[in-house]
Coordinates of C-alpha atoms in Angstrom, one line a residue:
M753 CA 51.1 -101.8 128.9
Y754 CA 49.4 -102.3 132.2
E755 CA 45.5 -103.2 131.7
E756 CA 43.2 -103.9 135.4
A757 CA 40.7 -107.0 133.9
D758 CA 38.4 -108.4 136.0
G759 CA 37.1 -112.0 135.6
P760 CA 37.7 -114.5 133.0
D761 CA 36.0 -112.5 130.2
E762 CA 37.9 -109.4 131.0
V763 CA 41.1 -111.1 131.5
R764 CA 40.8 -112.7 127.6
K765 CA 39.5 -109.3 126.2
A766 CA 42.8 -107.7 127.8
A767 CA 44.9 -110.7 126.6
R768 CA 43.8 -110.3 123.3
K769 CA 44.0 -106.3 122.7
Q770 CA 47.8 -106.9 123.9
L771 CA 48.3 -109.0 121.5
A772 CA 46.6 -107.3 118.8
N773 CA 49.2 -104.3 119.6
G774 CA 52.3 -106.2 118.8
A775 CA 52.7 -107.9 122.3
D776 CA 55.3 -111.1 121.8
L777 CA 53.6 -112.3 124.8
I778 CA 51.0 -112.1 127.5
K779 CA 52.4 -111.3 131.1
I780 CA 50.1 -111.4 134.2
L781 CA 50.6 -110.5 138.0
A782 CA 49.4 -113.2 140.1
S783 CA 50.3 -112.7 143.3
G784 CA 51.0 -109.6 145.9
A785 CA 51.8 -106.3 144.0
M786 CA 54.7 -105.3 145.7
T787 CA 54.5 -101.5 144.0
S788 CA 51.3 -101.1 144.8
S789 CA 50.6 -98.0 146.5
R790 CA 47.8 -99.6 148.6
N791 CA 50.6 -101.9 150.5
E792 CA 49.4 -105.1 150.3
R793 CA 51.2 -108.1 151.1
A794 CA 53.7 -110.2 148.8
D795 CA 51.5 -113.4 148.8
A796 CA 48.1 -111.1 148.1
V797 CA 46.2 -113.3 145.4
Q798 CA 45.8 -110.5 142.7
L799 CA 44.1 -113.5 139.8
R800 CA 42.0 -116.2 140.6
P801 CA 43.0 -119.6 138.4
D802 CA 40.0 -118.7 136.1
E803 CA 41.6 -116.2 135.3
I804 CA 44.9 -117.6 135.0
K805 CA 43.6 -120.5 132.7
A806 CA 42.1 -117.8 131.2
A807 CA 45.0 -116.3 129.9
V808 CA 47.1 -118.8 129.4
E809 CA 43.6 -120.2 127.0
I810 CA 44.2 -116.9 124.6
A811 CA 47.9 -117.7 124.7
K812 CA 48.0 -121.0 123.5
D813 CA 45.4 -119.7 120.7
N814 CA 47.7 -117.1 119.5
F815 CA 51.3 -119.4 119.4
T816 CA 52.8 -117.9 122.3
H817 CA 53.5 -118.0 126.1
V818 CA 52.5 -116.6 129.5
A819 CA 54.5 -115.1 132.5
S820 CA 54.0 -114.2 135.9
H821 CA 54.8 -112.2 138.7
A822 CA 54.6 -114.3 141.4
H823 CA 55.9 -113.1 145.0
A824 CA 55.7 -115.1 148.3

């Protein structure tokens, strides 16, 4: 399932929700939404470091992993 989040608190909330709904891990899109209809560049930043850290913290708290799409 896809969910947008803006800021560390929203990322934490979204990650918790995904895990509560049965996700085995947290998957994030760190850069370039290549399938986006907005024609973004491949190296466009999607998540700031503090947002990535928030996702990793939730994964660690729940004994799971984070996977990331990253284009460059």
